[in-house]
Short mmCIF file of C-alpha atoms in Angstrom, two decimals:
data_model
loop_
_atom_site.label_atom_id
_atom_site.label_comp_id
_atom_site.label_asym_id
_atom_site.label_seq_id
_atom_site.Cartn_x
_atom_site.Cartn_y
_atom_site.Cartn_z
CA UNK J 1 -1.95 -31.35 -2.66
CA UNK J 2 1.14 -29.24 -2.98
CA UNK J 3 2.65 -31.60 -5.63
CA UNK J 4 -0.71 -31.58 -7.52
CA UNK J 5 -0.82 -27.77 -7.35
CA UNK J 6 2.92 -27.56 -8.76
CA UNK J 7 1.95 -29.93 -11.52
CA UNK J 8 -1.06 -27.80 -12.48
CA UNK J 9 1.14 -24.68 -12.55
CA UNK J 10 3.66 -26.65 -14.64
CA UNK J 11 0.88 -27.75 -17.04
CA UNK J 12 -0.29 -24.06 -17.28
CA UNK J 13 3.27 -22.95 -18.14
CA UNK J 14 3.51 -25.50 -20.78
CA UNK J 15 0.17 -24.55 -22.40
CA UNK J 16 1.11 -20.75 -22.44
CA UNK J 17 4.75 -20.79 -23.40
CA UNK J 18 6.46 -22.36 -26.43
CA UNK J 19 9.07 -25.07 -25.87
CA UNK J 20 12.65 -24.00 -26.39
CA UNK J 21 13.12 -26.34 -29.41
CA UNK J 22 10.13 -24.69 -31.08
CA UNK J 23 11.58 -21.08 -30.42
CA UNK J 24 14.71 -22.30 -32.21
CA UNK J 25 12.77 -23.20 -35.37
CA UNK J 26 11.60 -26.71 -34.68
CA UNK J 27 8.48 -28.35 -36.06
CA UNK J 28 5.03 -27.47 -34.72
CA UNK J 29 4.50 -30.49 -32.40
CA UNK J 30 1.25 -31.05 -30.75
CA UNK J 31 0.70 -31.57 -27.01
CA UNK J 32 0.99 -35.29 -27.32
CA UNK J 33 4.39 -35.13 -29.07
CA UNK J 34 5.89 -32.22 -27.02
CA UNK J 35 9.53 -32.85 -26.08
CA UNK J 36 11.36 -31.75 -22.90
CA UNK J 37 13.64 -28.80 -23.29
CA UNK J 38 17.28 -29.51 -23.36
CA UNK J 39 18.93 -29.52 -19.94
CA UNK J 40 15.73 -30.42 -18.05
CA UNK J 41 15.42 -33.80 -16.41
CA UNK J 42 12.95 -36.08 -18.23
CA UNK J 43 9.49 -36.35 -16.68
CA UNK J 44 9.63 -33.00 -14.84
CA UNK J 45 7.22 -30.23 -15.59
CA UNK J 46 8.20 -26.59 -15.54
CA UNK J 47 6.55 -25.90 -12.22
CA UNK J 48 9.61 -24.63 -10.38
CA UNK J 49 10.40 -21.82 -12.90
CA UNK J 50 6.74 -20.76 -12.90
CA UNK J 51 6.47 -20.57 -9.16
CA UNK J 52 9.83 -18.67 -8.94
CA UNK J 53 8.62 -16.16 -11.49
CA UNK J 54 5.26 -15.59 -9.67
CA UNK J 55 6.78 -15.38 -6.14
CA UNK J 56 10.12 -13.67 -6.90
CA UNK J 57 9.06 -10.98 -9.46
CA UNK J 58 6.48 -8.17 -9.53
CA UNK J 59 5.37 -8.25 -13.15
CA UNK J 60 7.95 -5.72 -14.27
CA UNK J 61 6.82 -6.27 -17.91
CA UNK J 62 3.21 -7.20 -18.42
CA UNK J 63 2.73 -9.77 -21.15
CA UNK J 64 1.32 -8.57 -24.47
CA UNK J 65 -1.57 -11.08 -24.47
CA UNK J 66 -2.89 -12.02 -21.13
CA UNK J 67 -5.44 -14.96 -21.09
CA UNK J 68 -7.81 -15.78 -18.31
CA UNK J 69 -5.40 -18.46 -17.03
CA UNK J 70 -2.50 -15.93 -17.00
CA UNK J 71 -4.62 -13.51 -14.95
CA UNK J 72 -4.74 -16.27 -12.34
CA UNK J 73 -0.92 -15.89 -12.19
CA UNK J 74 -1.15 -12.14 -11.87
CA UNK J 75 -3.63 -12.53 -8.99
CA UNK J 76 -1.34 -15.04 -7.35
CA UNK J 77 1.66 -12.68 -7.64
CA UNK J 78 -0.50 -9.96 -6.06
CA UNK J 79 -1.65 -12.14 -3.32
CA UNK J 80 2.02 -13.10 -2.67
CA UNK J 81 2.55 -9.44 -1.53
CA UNK J 82 4.25 -8.20 -4.80
CA UNK J 83 1.91 -5.30 -5.39
CA UNK J 84 3.17 -2.70 -7.93
CA UNK J 85 1.82 -0.28 -10.52
CA UNK J 86 2.92 -2.63 -13.25
CA UNK J 87 1.10 -5.64 -11.64
CA UNK J 88 -2.06 -3.51 -11.40
CA UNK J 89 -1.84 -2.56 -15.11
CA UNK J 90 -1.37 -6.32 -15.93
CA UNK J 91 -4.43 -7.05 -13.98
CA UNK J 92 -6.38 -4.21 -15.79
CA UNK J 93 -5.25 -5.68 -19.22
CA UNK J 94 -6.37 -9.13 -18.13
CA UNK J 95 -9.90 -7.88 -17.42
CA UNK J 96 -10.18 -6.22 -20.75
CA UNK J 97 -9.62 -2.63 -19.69
CA UNK J 98 -7.83 -0.14 -21.77
CA UNK J 99 -4.15 0.63 -21.07
CA UNK J 100 -3.89 2.86 -18.03
CA UNK J 101 -7.45 2.32 -17.01
CA UNK J 102 -8.60 0.30 -14.06
CA UNK J 103 -11.43 -2.22 -14.27
CA UNK J 104 -14.91 -1.31 -13.10
CA UNK J 105 -15.47 -1.42 -9.36
CA UNK J 106 -15.97 -4.97 -8.07
CA UNK J 107 -16.11 -6.47 -4.56
CA UNK J 108 -12.79 -7.41 -3.01
CA UNK J 109 -12.16 -10.03 -0.37
CA UNK J 110 -11.26 -8.81 3.07
CA UNK J 111 -7.95 -10.65 2.91
CA UNK J 112 -7.01 -8.96 -0.41
CA UNK J 113 -8.00 -5.45 0.70
CA UNK J 114 -5.90 -5.82 3.91
CA UNK J 115 -2.73 -6.64 1.83
CA UNK J 116 0.13 -4.32 2.73
CA UNK J 117 2.63 -3.33 0.07
CA UNK J 118 6.09 -4.74 0.69
CA UNK J 119 7.70 -1.31 0.43
CA UNK J 120 5.30 -0.01 3.18
CA UNK J 121 7.46 1.24 6.21
CA UNK J 122 5.73 -0.53 8.96
CA UNK J 123 6.71 -2.71 12.05
CA UNK J 124 4.76 -5.73 13.04
CA UNK J 125 2.47 -3.81 15.46
CA UNK J 126 1.59 -1.23 12.82
CA UNK J 127 0.91 -3.95 10.25
CA UNK J 128 -1.58 -5.45 12.70
CA UNK J 129 -3.13 -2.11 13.35
CA UNK J 130 -3.58 -1.43 9.58
CA UNK J 131 -5.48 -4.79 9.28
CA UNK J 132 -7.53 -4.08 12.32
CA UNK J 133 -8.57 -0.70 11.04
CA UNK J 134 -9.35 -1.95 7.53
CA UNK J 135 -11.56 -4.71 9.00
CA UNK J 136 -13.90 -1.93 10.35
CA UNK J 137 -14.41 -0.05 6.94
CA UNK J 138 -15.88 -0.68 3.56
CA UNK J 139 -12.64 -0.41 1.47
CA UNK J 140 -14.52 -0.52 -1.76
CA UNK J 141 -16.56 2.66 -0.92
CA UNK J 142 -14.35 4.83 1.31
CA UNK J 143 -11.42 6.94 0.12
CA UNK J 144 -8.86 6.34 2.85
CA UNK J 145 -5.08 6.83 3.11
CA UNK J 146 -2.94 5.70 6.05
CA UNK J 147 0.42 7.10 6.81
CA UNK J 148 3.25 6.23 9.31
CA UNK J 149 4.14 9.26 11.50
CA UNK J 150 6.90 7.23 13.11
CA UNK J 151 8.87 6.95 9.83
CA UNK J 152 10.86 9.83 8.23
CA UNK J 153 8.51 12.05 6.18
CA UNK J 154 5.16 10.45 7.33
CA UNK J 155 4.97 8.18 4.27
CA UNK J 156 1.94 6.57 2.84
CA UNK J 157 1.65 2.89 3.76
CA UNK J 158 -1.99 1.97 2.66
CA UNK J 159 -4.75 3.29 0.41
CA UNK J 160 -8.06 2.10 -0.73
CA UNK J 161 -9.22 1.80 -4.33
CA UNK J 162 -11.46 4.85 -4.12
CA UNK J 163 -8.44 6.90 -2.88
CA UNK J 164 -6.56 5.76 -6.02
CA UNK J 165 -9.42 6.74 -8.24
CA UNK J 166 -9.80 10.16 -6.60
CA UNK J 167 -6.17 11.11 -6.35
CA UNK J 168 -4.87 9.50 -9.52
CA UNK J 169 -2.05 7.39 -8.10
CA UNK J 170 -1.98 3.59 -7.75
CA UNK J 171 -0.98 1.97 -4.52
CA UNK J 172 2.32 1.07 -5.88
CA UNK J 173 3.04 4.68 -7.02
CA UNK J 174 1.92 6.33 -3.77
CA UNK J 175 3.53 4.02 -1.14
CA UNK J 176 6.49 5.52 0.58
CA UNK J 177 5.58 9.03 -0.50
CA UNK J 178 4.18 11.97 1.58
CA UNK J 179 0.42 12.71 1.03
CA UNK J 180 1.52 16.11 -0.26
CA UNK J 181 1.94 14.39 -3.61
CA UNK J 182 -1.61 15.70 -4.52
CA UNK J 183 -0.86 19.28 -3.73
CA UNK J 184 -0.11 21.91 -6.34
CA UNK J 185 -0.06 25.58 -7.28
CA UNK J 186 -3.44 26.48 -5.91
CA UNK J 187 -3.18 24.54 -2.66
CA UNK J 188 -3.15 27.21 0.13
CA UNK J 189 0.37 27.21 1.82
CA UNK J 190 -1.28 28.50 4.99
CA UNK J 191 -3.51 25.47 5.09
CA UNK J 192 -0.64 23.15 4.40
CA UNK J 193 1.30 24.72 7.27
CA UNK J 194 -1.70 24.43 9.69
CA UNK J 195 -1.88 20.60 8.77
CA UNK J 196 1.75 20.12 9.55
CA UNK J 197 1.21 21.96 12.94
CA UNK J 198 -1.76 19.80 13.90
CA UNK J 199 0.15 16.65 12.95
CA UNK J 200 3.10 17.63 15.01
CA UNK J 201 0.81 18.11 18.07
CA UNK J 202 -0.92 14.75 17.28
CA UNK J 203 -4.29 16.48 16.95
CA UNK J 204 -7.18 15.47 14.63
CA UNK J 205 -8.20 18.09 12.16
CA UNK J 206 -10.57 18.76 9.31
CA UNK J 207 -9.32 20.33 6.13
CA UNK J 208 -10.85 21.85 2.88
CA UNK J 209 -8.32 22.50 0.21
CA UNK J 210 -7.60 22.28 -3.47
CA UNK J 211 -5.78 19.22 -4.61
CA UNK J 212 -4.69 17.70 -7.98
CA UNK J 213 -5.67 14.41 -9.42
CA UNK J 214 -2.41 12.79 -10.47
CA UNK J 215 -0.26 15.51 -8.78
CA UNK J 216 0.40 19.11 -9.99
CA UNK J 217 -0.57 19.39 -13.62
CA UNK J 218 -3.57 17.18 -13.27
CA UNK J 219 -7.18 18.29 -12.92
CA UNK J 220 -7.82 20.28 -9.66
CA UNK J 221 -10.58 19.10 -7.28
CA UNK J 222 -11.89 20.28 -3.82
CA UNK J 223 -10.91 17.86 -1.10
CA UNK J 224 -12.78 17.65 2.25
CA UNK J 225 -10.23 15.92 4.42
CA UNK J 226 -10.69 14.43 7.90
CA UNK J 227 -7.32 13.43 9.59
CA UNK J 228 -7.36 11.21 12.82
CA UNK J 229 -4.48 9.75 14.77
CA UNK J 230 -4.59 6.05 15.57
CA UNK J 231 -3.17 5.15 18.90
CA UNK J 232 -2.09 1.88 20.58
CA UNK J 233 -2.16 2.17 24.40
CA UNK J 234 -2.05 5.94 24.17
CA UNK J 235 1.00 6.00 21.78
CA UNK J 236 0.66 7.47 18.24
CA UNK J 237 1.22 4.74 15.60
CA UNK J 238 -0.62 5.88 12.44
CA UNK J 239 -2.60 8.63 10.90
CA UNK J 240 -5.92 7.85 9.15
CA UNK J 241 -7.28 10.31 6.53
CA UNK J 242 -10.70 10.21 5.00
CA UNK J 243 -11.21 12.12 1.68
CA UNK J 244 -14.34 13.39 0.06
CA UNK J 245 -14.45 15.10 -3.31
CA UNK J 246 -16.51 18.33 -2.86
CA UNK J 247 -15.99 19.83 -6.28
CA UNK J 248 -19.61 19.52 -7.31
CA UNK J 249 -20.80 21.05 -4.04
CA UNK J 250 -18.43 24.00 -4.18
CA UNK J 251 -19.53 24.62 -7.74
CA UNK J 252 -23.16 25.12 -6.61
CA UNK J 253 -22.11 28.24 -4.66
CA UNK J 254 -23.08 31.39 -6.73
CA UNK J 255 -22.31 34.42 -4.56
CA UNK J 256 -19.82 33.14 -2.11
CA UNK J 257 -16.18 32.18 -2.98
CA UNK J 258 -15.30 28.85 -1.22
CA UNK J 259 -12.30 29.06 1.11
CA UNK J 260 -9.58 26.59 2.04
CA UNK J 261 -9.22 25.94 5.81
CA UNK J 262 -7.73 23.61 8.42
CA UNK J 263 -9.54 23.27 11.73
CA UNK J 264 -8.25 21.43 14.77
CA UNK J 265 -11.11 22.09 17.08
CA UNK J 266 -11.43 20.87 20.64
CA UNK J 267 -14.39 18.61 19.96
CA UNK J 268 -12.40 16.61 17.32
CA UNK J 269 -10.39 15.13 20.15
CA UNK J 270 -13.20 12.63 20.94
CA UNK J 271 -12.03 9.03 21.60
CA UNK J 272 -13.21 6.30 19.42
CA UNK J 273 -12.65 2.44 19.44
CA UNK J 274 -12.22 0.04 16.58
CA UNK J 275 -14.78 -2.45 17.93
CA UNK J 276 -17.59 -1.61 15.51
CA UNK J 277 -17.91 -0.86 11.74
CA UNK J 278 -17.10 2.78 10.81
CA UNK J 279 -19.74 4.37 8.47
CA UNK J 280 -19.06 7.07 6.01
CA UNK J 281 -20.57 9.61 8.40
CA UNK J 282 -18.30 8.69 11.31
CA UNK J 283 -15.16 8.56 9.16
CA UNK J 284 -15.84 12.11 8.09
CA UNK J 285 -15.62 13.25 11.69
CA UNK J 286 -12.00 13.56 13.06
CA UNK J 287 -11.36 11.68 16.18
CA UNK J 288 -8.65 9.93 18.20
CA UNK J 289 -8.81 6.15 17.62
CA UNK J 290 -7.53 3.77 20.24
CA UNK J 291 -6.75 0.29 19.04
CA UNK J 292 -6.39 -1.42 22.43
CA UNK J 293 -9.87 -2.19 23.78
CA UNK J 294 -8.82 -2.11 27.37
CA UNK J 295 -6.84 1.15 27.22
CA UNK J 296 -8.87 4.20 28.42
CA UNK J 297 -10.00 6.66 25.73
CA UNK J 298 -9.28 10.23 25.56
CA UNK J 299 -11.39 12.38 27.91
CA UNK J 300 -14.42 13.46 26.00
CA UNK J 301 -14.67 17.32 25.46
CA UNK J 302 -17.55 19.18 27.10
CA UNK J 303 -20.70 19.11 25.08
CA UNK J 304 -21.75 22.33 23.34
CA UNK J 305 -23.92 24.71 25.34
CA UNK J 306 -27.68 24.09 24.88
CA UNK J 307 -29.40 26.61 22.52
CA UNK J 308 -32.38 28.53 23.91
CA UNK J 309 -35.69 26.86 23.27
CA UNK J 310 -37.73 28.55 20.48
CA UNK J 311 -40.02 27.67 17.64
CA UNK J 312 -37.90 26.63 14.57
CA UNK J 313 -38.26 25.69 11.02
CA UNK J 314 -35.60 23.78 9.23
CA UNK J 315 -34.17 20.46 7.78
CA UNK J 316 -32.43 17.55 9.44
CA UNK J 317 -30.68 14.30 8.50
CA UNK J 318 -28.17 16.22 6.34
CA UNK J 319 -24.82 14.63 5.35
CA UNK J 320 -22.75 17.56 3.94
CA UNK J 321 -20.12 18.89 6.29
CA UNK J 322 -21.24 21.64 8.67
CA UNK J 323 -18.57 24.03 7.53
CA UNK J 324 -19.76 23.70 3.93
CA UNK J 325 -23.45 23.86 5.08
CA UNK J 326 -22.69 27.24 6.72
CA UNK J 327 -21.12 28.46 3.57
CA UNK J 328 -24.17 27.28 1.61
CA UNK J 329 -26.51 29.17 3.95
CA UNK J 330 -24.47 32.34 3.44
CA UNK J 331 -24.48 31.92 -0.30
CA UNK J 332 -28.27 31.27 -0.26
CA UNK J 333 -28.99 34.30 1.89
CA UNK J 334 -26.94 36.47 -0.39
CA UNK J 335 -28.83 35.21 -3.32
CA UNK J 336 -32.17 36.17 -1.82
CA UNK J 337 -30.86 39.72 -1.09
CA UNK J 338 -30.66 39.11 2.66
CA UNK J 339 -28.05 40.70 4.76
CA UNK J 340 -26.12 38.26 7.09
CA UNK J 341 -23.10 37.68 9.15
CA UNK J 342 -21.43 34.86 10.92
CA UNK J 343 -22.50 35.50 14.44
CA UNK J 344 -20.67 32.58 16.21
CA UNK J 345 -18.89 29.39 15.60
CA UNK J 346 -19.00 27.29 18.68
CA UNK J 347 -15.55 25.72 19.34
CA UNK J 348 -16.91 22.87 21.43
CA UNK J 349 -19.18 21.44 18.79
CA UNK J 350 -20.22 21.32 15.11
CA UNK J 351 -22.44 24.42 15.51
CA UNK J 352 -22.41 27.59 13.47
CA UNK J 353 -24.74 30.47 14.08
CA UNK J 354 -25.71 32.94 11.27
CA UNK J 355 -27.67 36.12 11.89
CA UNK J 356 -29.68 37.28 8.91
CA UNK J 357 -32.07 40.19 7.97
CA UNK J 358 -34.49 39.92 4.99
CA UNK J 359 -36.62 43.02 4.71
CA UNK J 360 -38.26 43.53 8.07
CA UNK J 361 -37.55 39.99 9.19
CA UNK J 362 -34.60 39.19 11.53
CA UNK J 363 -33.81 35.54 11.96
CA UNK J 364 -31.16 33.25 13.24
CA UNK J 365 -29.90 30.28 11.23
CA UNK J 366 -28.17 27.45 13.14
CA UNK J 367 -26.11 24.62 11.58
CA UNK J 368 -25.63 21.94 14.20
CA UNK J 369 -24.80 18.32 14.67
CA UNK J 370 -27.63 15.89 15.69
CA UNK J 371 -27.46 13.18 18.17
CA UNK J 372 -27.24 10.44 15.50
CA UNK J 373 -24.24 12.25 13.88
CA UNK J 374 -26.22 13.85 10.95
CA UNK J 375 -26.54 17.62 10.67
CA UNK J 376 -29.36 20.05 10.65
CA UNK J 377 -30.20 23.66 9.52
CA UNK J 378 -32.79 25.39 11.74
CA UNK J 379 -34.20 28.85 11.35
CA UNK J 380 -35.78 30.91 14.26
CA UNK J 381 -37.61 34.16 13.86
CA UNK J 382 -36.20 36.92 16.14
CA UNK J 383 -38.46 39.77 14.95
CA UNK J 384 -40.75 40.72 12.03
CA UNK J 385 -44.13 39.61 10.59
CA UNK J 386 -44.84 35.86 10.66
CA UNK J 387 -45.98 35.78 6.99
CA UNK J 388 -42.90 37.58 5.80
CA UNK J 389 -40.75 35.23 7.80
CA UNK J 390 -42.31 32.17 6.19
CA UNK J 391 -41.94 33.71 2.83
CA UNK J 392 -38.18 34.29 3.49
CA UNK J 393 -37.90 30.68 4.70
CA UNK J 394 -39.32 29.45 1.47
CA UNK J 395 -36.91 31.54 -0.52
CA UNK J 396 -34.04 30.21 1.50
CA UNK J 397 -35.13 26.60 0.92
CA UNK J 398 -35.27 27.19 -2.86
CA UNK J 399 -31.78 28.77 -2.89
CA UNK J 400 -30.23 25.94 -0.81
CA UNK J 401 -31.45 23.38 -3.30
CA UNK J 402 -29.75 20.02 -3.31
CA UNK J 403 -27.77 20.87 -0.14
CA UNK J 404 -30.86 19.76 1.72
CA UNK J 405 -30.58 16.27 0.36
CA UNK J 406 -30.75 13.41 2.88
CA UNK J 407 -28.84 10.95 0.72
CA UNK J 408 -25.18 9.91 1.21
CA UNK J 409 -22.57 11.35 -1.10
CA UNK J 410 -21.82 8.01 -2.71
CA UNK J 411 -25.35 7.26 -3.91
CA UNK J 412 -26.94 10.68 -4.51
CA UNK J 413 -27.50 11.53 -8.04
CA UNK J 414 -26.62 15.17 -9.15
CA UNK J 415 -29.58 17.42 -9.67
CA UNK J 416 -29.94 20.60 -11.64
CA UNK J 417 -29.18 23.54 -9.23
CA UNK J 418 -31.90 26.14 -8.81
CA UNK J 419 -31.58 29.34 -10.69
CA UNK J 420 -30.78 32.50 -8.72
CA UNK J 421 -29.40 35.90 -8.63
CA UNK J 422 -26.20 36.59 -10.47
CA UNK J 423 -22.86 36.79 -8.60
CA UNK J 424 -22.53 39.80 -6.53
CA UNK J 425 -20.63 41.22 -3.48
CA UNK J 426 -21.52 40.02 0.06
CA UNK J 427 -23.17 42.64 2.16
CA UNK J 428 -21.92 41.53 5.59
CA UNK J 429 -20.11 38.25 4.84
CA UNK J 430 -16.79 37.80 6.58
CA UNK J 431 -15.52 35.16 4.28
CA UNK J 432 -11.71 34.51 4.11
CA UNK J 433 -9.88 35.36 0.84
CA UNK J 434 -9.86 32.15 -1.11
CA UNK J 435 -9.27 30.65 -4.45
CA UNK J 436 -12.09 30.25 -7.01
CA UNK J 437 -13.49 26.79 -7.21
CA UNK J 438 -12.08 24.72 -10.11
#
């Protein structure tokens, strides 16, 4: 089989390359009268040079015209581990894409998505952990970057295709560099410093910040980032980061200016194993992953205190991050001319309490995590007329608009945001100074 494979590669090489005597000005000989190049033993096909080129080079110069058969060679070079930006551009040209563009999203085999770039700084254990983690996610849908904290500078060692599309770098361009490559002028230095502090303490964290597609100078976007350590027998090996583009959602806020933040809350230190598929919802929640199935997990933090029982109205099965939902509640309350303030942010859970007054109605709005991992917004009347409370609730629902969708981010279509009051000052809002959404 190996000899037949070599002969097929040799035949492919002969069909796609002109013989040496023809390049020197020889006659146009057909396949049946093709002569062997000088210096090559008679009867031997050009399989050895072809295999050496595929296995020993990384497509430094993509061919001008790439046929379907030539693309097979590009795929073979990629599967051999030589994964570079030039190779990806050659593959894009083979599929008919314009220069610099990637082909449309298509399913990728598990073995192909788990390939690790040869320049990735990883030892054997870490390479196995990368493959183990990749086997639990949908690499065609999730925007994931993996870094190596045990190497100098915490370099990038693996990324998914959605990460490349979101951040504007190919795998070959990003590998070996620090994830700061997407930061720029409007990235908050205080948030960057807080991220560094959390990583030094090996703590998971959640971040909202302005990044730049293709690095500084490219288009800015709002990045909702969840960073989780990956351990093996209690020892830190890798960092896993899940990215979500929140630019559209930040743009729906009318009265409240979005803020950049980094939170390393206690409840993020929940232990999680890699023995089941990880959904988009679970990847968005920072955690401490343990790769060894027999090693004990990190002690679970105490559950959040139970809220007092009272009649509530609201919405559940929400997928937007609770920090953003709390901002959207504040923005909606401001748009309906209600006074409000952030009453409490519970450190032991994904819960935010907002106190609000609309006319004679005083109510409490709670953003909290449900048992199945989704989020909910619930409203409870503290004082005031029942009819007035229901009227304020309907106004709040209209102002929240598409934030109340139950569909995942990847498949939800954008809807026209509801019209509301013009921008104005916040009566009792205690929002941090922040940058204007791009």
